[in-house]
Coordinates of C-alpha atoms in Angstrom, one line a residue:
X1 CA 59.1 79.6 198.2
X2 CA 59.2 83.2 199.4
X3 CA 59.3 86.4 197.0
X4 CA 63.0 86.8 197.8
X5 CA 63.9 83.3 196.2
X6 CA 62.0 84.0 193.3
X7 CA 63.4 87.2 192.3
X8 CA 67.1 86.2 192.3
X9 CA 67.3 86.1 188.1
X10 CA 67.8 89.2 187.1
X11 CA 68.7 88.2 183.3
X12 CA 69.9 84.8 181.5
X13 CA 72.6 83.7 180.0
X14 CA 71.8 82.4 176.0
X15 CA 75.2 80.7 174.7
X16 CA 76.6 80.5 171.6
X17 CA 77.0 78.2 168.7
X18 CA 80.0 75.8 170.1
X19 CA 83.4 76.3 168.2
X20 CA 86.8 78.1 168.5
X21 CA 87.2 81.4 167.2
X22 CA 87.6 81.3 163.8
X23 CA 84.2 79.2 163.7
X24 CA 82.2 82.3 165.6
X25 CA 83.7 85.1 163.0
X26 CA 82.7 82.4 160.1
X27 CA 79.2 82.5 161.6
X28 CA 78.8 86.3 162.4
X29 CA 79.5 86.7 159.0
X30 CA 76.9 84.1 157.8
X31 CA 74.7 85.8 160.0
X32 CA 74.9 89.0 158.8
X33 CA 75.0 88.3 155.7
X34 CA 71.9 86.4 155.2
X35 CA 70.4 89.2 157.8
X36 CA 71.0 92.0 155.2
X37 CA 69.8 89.7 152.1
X38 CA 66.6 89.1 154.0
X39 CA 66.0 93.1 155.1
X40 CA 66.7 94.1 151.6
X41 CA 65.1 91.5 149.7
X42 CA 61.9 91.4 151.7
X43 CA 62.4 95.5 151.8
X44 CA 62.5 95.7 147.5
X45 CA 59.3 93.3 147.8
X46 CA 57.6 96.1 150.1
X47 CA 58.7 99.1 148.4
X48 CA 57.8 97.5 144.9
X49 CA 54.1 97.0 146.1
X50 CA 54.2 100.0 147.2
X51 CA 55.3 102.3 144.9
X52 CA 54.1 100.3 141.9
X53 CA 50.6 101.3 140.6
X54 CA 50.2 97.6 138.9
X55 CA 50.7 96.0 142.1
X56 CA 47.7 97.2 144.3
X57 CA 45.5 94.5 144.2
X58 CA 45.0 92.0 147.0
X59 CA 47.1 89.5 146.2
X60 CA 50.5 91.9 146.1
X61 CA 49.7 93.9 148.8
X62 CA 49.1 90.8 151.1
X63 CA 52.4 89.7 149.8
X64 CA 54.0 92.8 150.5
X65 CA 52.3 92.6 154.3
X66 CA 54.3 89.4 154.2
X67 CA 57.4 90.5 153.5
X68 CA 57.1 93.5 156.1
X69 CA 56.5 91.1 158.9
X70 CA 59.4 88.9 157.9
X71 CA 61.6 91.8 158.5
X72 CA 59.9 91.8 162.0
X73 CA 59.9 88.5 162.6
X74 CA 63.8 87.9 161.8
X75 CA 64.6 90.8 163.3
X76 CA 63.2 89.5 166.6
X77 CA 66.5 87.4 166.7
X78 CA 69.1 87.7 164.7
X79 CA 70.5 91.3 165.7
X80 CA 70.6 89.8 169.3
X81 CA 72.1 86.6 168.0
X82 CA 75.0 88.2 166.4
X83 CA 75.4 90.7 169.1
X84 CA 75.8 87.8 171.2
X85 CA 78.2 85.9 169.6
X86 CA 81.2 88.8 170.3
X87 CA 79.8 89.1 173.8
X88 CA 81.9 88.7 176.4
X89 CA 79.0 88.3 179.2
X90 CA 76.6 86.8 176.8
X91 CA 73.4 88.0 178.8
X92 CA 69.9 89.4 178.4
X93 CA 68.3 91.0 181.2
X94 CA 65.2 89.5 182.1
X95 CA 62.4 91.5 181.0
X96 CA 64.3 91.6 177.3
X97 CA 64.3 87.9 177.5
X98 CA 60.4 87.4 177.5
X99 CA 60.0 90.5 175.6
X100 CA 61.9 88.8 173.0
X101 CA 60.0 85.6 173.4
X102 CA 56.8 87.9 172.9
X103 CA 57.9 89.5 170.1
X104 CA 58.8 85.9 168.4
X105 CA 55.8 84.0 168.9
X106 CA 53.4 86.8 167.9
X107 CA 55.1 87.7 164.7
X108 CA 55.3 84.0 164.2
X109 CA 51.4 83.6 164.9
X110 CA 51.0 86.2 162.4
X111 CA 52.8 85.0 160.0
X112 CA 50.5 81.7 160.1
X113 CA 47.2 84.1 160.1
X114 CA 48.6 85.4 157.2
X115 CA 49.7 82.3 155.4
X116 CA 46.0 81.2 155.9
X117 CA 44.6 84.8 154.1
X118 CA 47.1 84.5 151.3
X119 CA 45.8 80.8 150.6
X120 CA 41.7 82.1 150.8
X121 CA 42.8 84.7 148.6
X122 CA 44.3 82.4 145.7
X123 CA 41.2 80.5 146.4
X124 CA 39.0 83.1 145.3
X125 CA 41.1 83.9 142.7
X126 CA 41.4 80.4 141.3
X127 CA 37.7 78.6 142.2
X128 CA 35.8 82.1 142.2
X129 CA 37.2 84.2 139.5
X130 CA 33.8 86.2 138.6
X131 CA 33.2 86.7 142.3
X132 CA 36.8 87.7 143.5
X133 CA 36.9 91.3 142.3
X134 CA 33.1 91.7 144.3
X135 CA 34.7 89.6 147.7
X136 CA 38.1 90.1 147.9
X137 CA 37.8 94.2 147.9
X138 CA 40.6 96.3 149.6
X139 CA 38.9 97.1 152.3
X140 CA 38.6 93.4 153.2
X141 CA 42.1 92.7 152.2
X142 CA 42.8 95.4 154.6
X143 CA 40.3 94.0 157.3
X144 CA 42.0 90.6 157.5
X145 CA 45.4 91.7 157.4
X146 CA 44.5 94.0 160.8
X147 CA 42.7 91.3 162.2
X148 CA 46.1 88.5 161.2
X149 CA 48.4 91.5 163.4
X150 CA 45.5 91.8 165.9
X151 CA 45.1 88.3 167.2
X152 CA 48.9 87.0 166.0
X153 CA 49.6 89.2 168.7
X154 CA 47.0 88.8 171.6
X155 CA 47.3 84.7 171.0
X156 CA 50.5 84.5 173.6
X157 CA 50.2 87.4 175.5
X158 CA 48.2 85.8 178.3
X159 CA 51.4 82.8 178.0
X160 CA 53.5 85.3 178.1
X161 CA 52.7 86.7 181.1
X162 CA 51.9 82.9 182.8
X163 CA 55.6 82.1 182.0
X164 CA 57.5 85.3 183.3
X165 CA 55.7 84.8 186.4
X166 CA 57.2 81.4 187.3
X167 CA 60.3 80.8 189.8
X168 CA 63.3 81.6 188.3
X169 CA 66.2 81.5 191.2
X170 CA 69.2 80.3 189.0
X171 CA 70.7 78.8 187.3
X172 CA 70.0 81.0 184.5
X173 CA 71.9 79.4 181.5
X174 CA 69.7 79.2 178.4
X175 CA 71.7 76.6 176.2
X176 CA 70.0 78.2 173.0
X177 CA 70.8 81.4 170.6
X178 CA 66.9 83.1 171.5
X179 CA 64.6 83.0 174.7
X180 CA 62.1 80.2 173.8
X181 CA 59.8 78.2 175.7
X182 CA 61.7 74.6 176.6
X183 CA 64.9 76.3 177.9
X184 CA 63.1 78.8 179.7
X185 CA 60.7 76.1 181.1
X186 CA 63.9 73.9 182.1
X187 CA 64.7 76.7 184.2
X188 CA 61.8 77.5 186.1
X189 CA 62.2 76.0 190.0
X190 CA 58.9 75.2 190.6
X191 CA 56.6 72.8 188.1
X192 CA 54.4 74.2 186.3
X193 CA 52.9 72.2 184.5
X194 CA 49.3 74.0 183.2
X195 CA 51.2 76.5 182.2
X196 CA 53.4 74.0 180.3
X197 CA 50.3 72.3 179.0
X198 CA 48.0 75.9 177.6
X199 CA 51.4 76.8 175.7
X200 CA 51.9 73.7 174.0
X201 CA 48.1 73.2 173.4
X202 CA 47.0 76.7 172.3
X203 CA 50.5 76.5 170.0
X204 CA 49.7 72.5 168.5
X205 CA 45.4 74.1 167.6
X206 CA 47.3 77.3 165.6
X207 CA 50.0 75.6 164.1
X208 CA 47.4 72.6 163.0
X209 CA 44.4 74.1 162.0
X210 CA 46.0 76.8 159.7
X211 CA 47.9 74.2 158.3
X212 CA 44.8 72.1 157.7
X213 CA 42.9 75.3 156.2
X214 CA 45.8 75.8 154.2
X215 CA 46.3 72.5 152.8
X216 CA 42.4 72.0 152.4
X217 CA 42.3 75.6 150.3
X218 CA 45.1 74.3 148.0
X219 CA 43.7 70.9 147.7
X220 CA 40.2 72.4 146.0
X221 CA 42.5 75.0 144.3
X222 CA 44.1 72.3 142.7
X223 CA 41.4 70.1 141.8
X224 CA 40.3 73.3 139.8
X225 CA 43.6 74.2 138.1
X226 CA 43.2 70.8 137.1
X227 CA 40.0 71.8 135.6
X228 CA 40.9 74.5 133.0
X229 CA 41.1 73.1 129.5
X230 CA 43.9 75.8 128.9
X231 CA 47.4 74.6 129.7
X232 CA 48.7 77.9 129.7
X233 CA 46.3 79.0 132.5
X234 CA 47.4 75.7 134.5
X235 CA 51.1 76.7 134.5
X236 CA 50.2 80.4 135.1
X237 CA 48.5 79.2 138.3
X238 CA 50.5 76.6 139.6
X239 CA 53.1 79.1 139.4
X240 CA 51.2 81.6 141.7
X241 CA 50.3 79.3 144.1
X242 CA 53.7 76.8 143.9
X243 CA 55.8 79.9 145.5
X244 CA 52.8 79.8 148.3
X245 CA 52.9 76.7 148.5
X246 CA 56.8 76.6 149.2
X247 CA 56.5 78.7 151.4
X248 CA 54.2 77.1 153.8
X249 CA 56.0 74.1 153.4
X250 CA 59.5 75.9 154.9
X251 CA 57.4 77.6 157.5
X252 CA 55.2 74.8 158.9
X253 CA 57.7 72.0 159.0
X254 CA 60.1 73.6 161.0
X255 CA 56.9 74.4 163.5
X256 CA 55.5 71.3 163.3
X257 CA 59.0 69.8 164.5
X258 CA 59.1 72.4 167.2
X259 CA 56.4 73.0 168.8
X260 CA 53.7 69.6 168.1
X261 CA 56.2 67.0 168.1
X262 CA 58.1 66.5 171.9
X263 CA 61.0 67.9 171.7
X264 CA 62.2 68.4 175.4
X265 CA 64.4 65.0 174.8
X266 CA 66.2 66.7 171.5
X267 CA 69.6 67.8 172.1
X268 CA 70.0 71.6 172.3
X269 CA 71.4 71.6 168.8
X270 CA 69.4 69.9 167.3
X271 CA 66.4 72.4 168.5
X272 CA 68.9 75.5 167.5
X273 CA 68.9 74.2 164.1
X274 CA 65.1 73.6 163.8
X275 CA 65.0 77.0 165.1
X276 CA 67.4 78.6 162.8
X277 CA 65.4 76.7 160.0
X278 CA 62.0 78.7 160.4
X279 CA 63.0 81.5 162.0
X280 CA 66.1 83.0 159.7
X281 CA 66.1 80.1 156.8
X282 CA 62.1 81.2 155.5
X283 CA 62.9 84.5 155.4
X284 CA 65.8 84.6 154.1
X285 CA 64.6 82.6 151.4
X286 CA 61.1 84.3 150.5
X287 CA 62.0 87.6 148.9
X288 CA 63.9 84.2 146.1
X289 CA 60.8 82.7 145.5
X290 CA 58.5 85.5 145.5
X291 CA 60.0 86.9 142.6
X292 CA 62.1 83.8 141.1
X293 CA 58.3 82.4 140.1
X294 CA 56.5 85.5 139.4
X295 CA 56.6 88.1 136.5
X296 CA 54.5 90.9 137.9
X297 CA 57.1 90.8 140.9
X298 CA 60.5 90.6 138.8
X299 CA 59.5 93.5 136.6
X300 CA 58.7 95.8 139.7
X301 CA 61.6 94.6 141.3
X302 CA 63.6 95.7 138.5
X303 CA 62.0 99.1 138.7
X304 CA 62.5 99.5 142.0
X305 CA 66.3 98.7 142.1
X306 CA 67.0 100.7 139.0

């Protein structure tokens, strides 16, 4: 196939949620709204950390890391998706389509990096109390949270660059609301199957073995909880670590379904609703159960907002 053939897709086409009219406005205003909940939420969780004194230990100001990337991370999609749904052409050129795709995957790799640091740090807390203050310093709160940024966003950038390198020479209809790797793949001319196979491998070893390191640091926090006489410290640390705990459920189920389980043979909606489900539901609902379960969040909340 010559260079001429395999330039002819200039940008894609990413269609809509199906339904008439009324339907689109209904979900432009969904949309929107949960978009501003989850920018303003997330934002009073970042400013709170930030501005309140009481709050600048590791534990808040990894959660308040967390809730800046979550602004990222749905922002990577949603502004685009409800751009789109008024669009009368309904394209993205190609370079924003695998810029988007970029942007998505990294800030979702972060997020599981992350997710992984929070856990280590409620197990210090937890198993190691008298060490935690001597381990978990700032300056290795601050080390790890580069380092979650650092490789969250070099992890795809080599699959990145394999994938917007393929044959695209039409059609160019992306039956899906974000540039993601199936409906991209589906449109590629030419096979390419290692490419196929390093994406879907290099994504099933992240999503897996941070799940596993999360799940094994809750397992031997629990068994400790479990261990304190005092039932008042049990419920104070279940409910720290039950809002983690939530969280990585919402997060990794929706990316277990996704990206480790075949899903090529899924009908397109179903895949836009898994999508939706970890990419605009989590966030959406995290600034909720951050401070729904926690005291030290609520009252600087309130601060903040007064």
């Amino acid at each position: 196939m010559n260079n001429s053939e395999t330039s002819t897709v200039t940008e894609f086409v990413l269609l809509r949620f199906p339904g008439s009219q009324e339907m689109q406005i209904f979900l432009f205003s969904l949309f929107f709204g949960v978009y501003l909940f989850t920018m303003m939420g997330n934002g009073s969780i970042v400013c709170a950390v930030r501005w309140d004194q009481r709050l600048h230990t590791p534990m808040y100001i990894l959660l308040g890391n967390f809730a800046f990337l979550e602004i990222w991370y749905i922002s990577s999609t949603v502004p685009s998706m409800l751009a789109n749904i008024f669009s009368e052409t309904k394209t993205i050129s190609f370079a924003g389509c695998f810029l988007q795709f970029y942007f998505f995957t990294s800030l979702g790799t972060t997020e599981t990096y992350l997710l992984c640091v929070m856990a280590y740090d409620r197990y210090l807390a937890v198993c190691r109390p008298l060490h935690y203050p001597t381990i978990m310093t700032l300056q290795l709160c601050y080390l790890l949270m580069f380092l979650c940024w650092l490789f969250g966003f070099l992890s795809y950038s080599v699959p990145t660059v394999q994938l917007s390198h393929l044959s695209f020479c039409g059609p160019n209809i992306i039956d899906h609301f974000m540039c993601d790797m199936d409906p991209l793949m589906s449109l590629s001319c030419a096979p390419a199957p290692i490419t196929e196979i390093v994406f879907y491998i290099l994504s099933s070893l992240i999503i897996i073995l941070t799940l596993l390191y999360i799940l094994g640091s809750y397992t031997l926090l629990l068994i400790a909880v479990l261990k304190v006489p005092s039932a008042a410290g049990q419920r104070k640390a279940f409910s720290t670590c039950g809002s983690h705990l939530t969280v990585v459920c919402l997060f990794f189920v929706g990316l277990l379904a996704m990206y480790v389980s075949p899903t090529s043979e899924n009908p397109a909606e179903l895949q836009k609703i898994i999508t939706l489900f970890y990419s605009v539901v989590t966030p959406f609902l995290n600034p909720l159960i951050y401070s729904l379960r926690n005291k030290e969040m609520k009252a600087a909340l309130k601060k903040v907002l007064r």
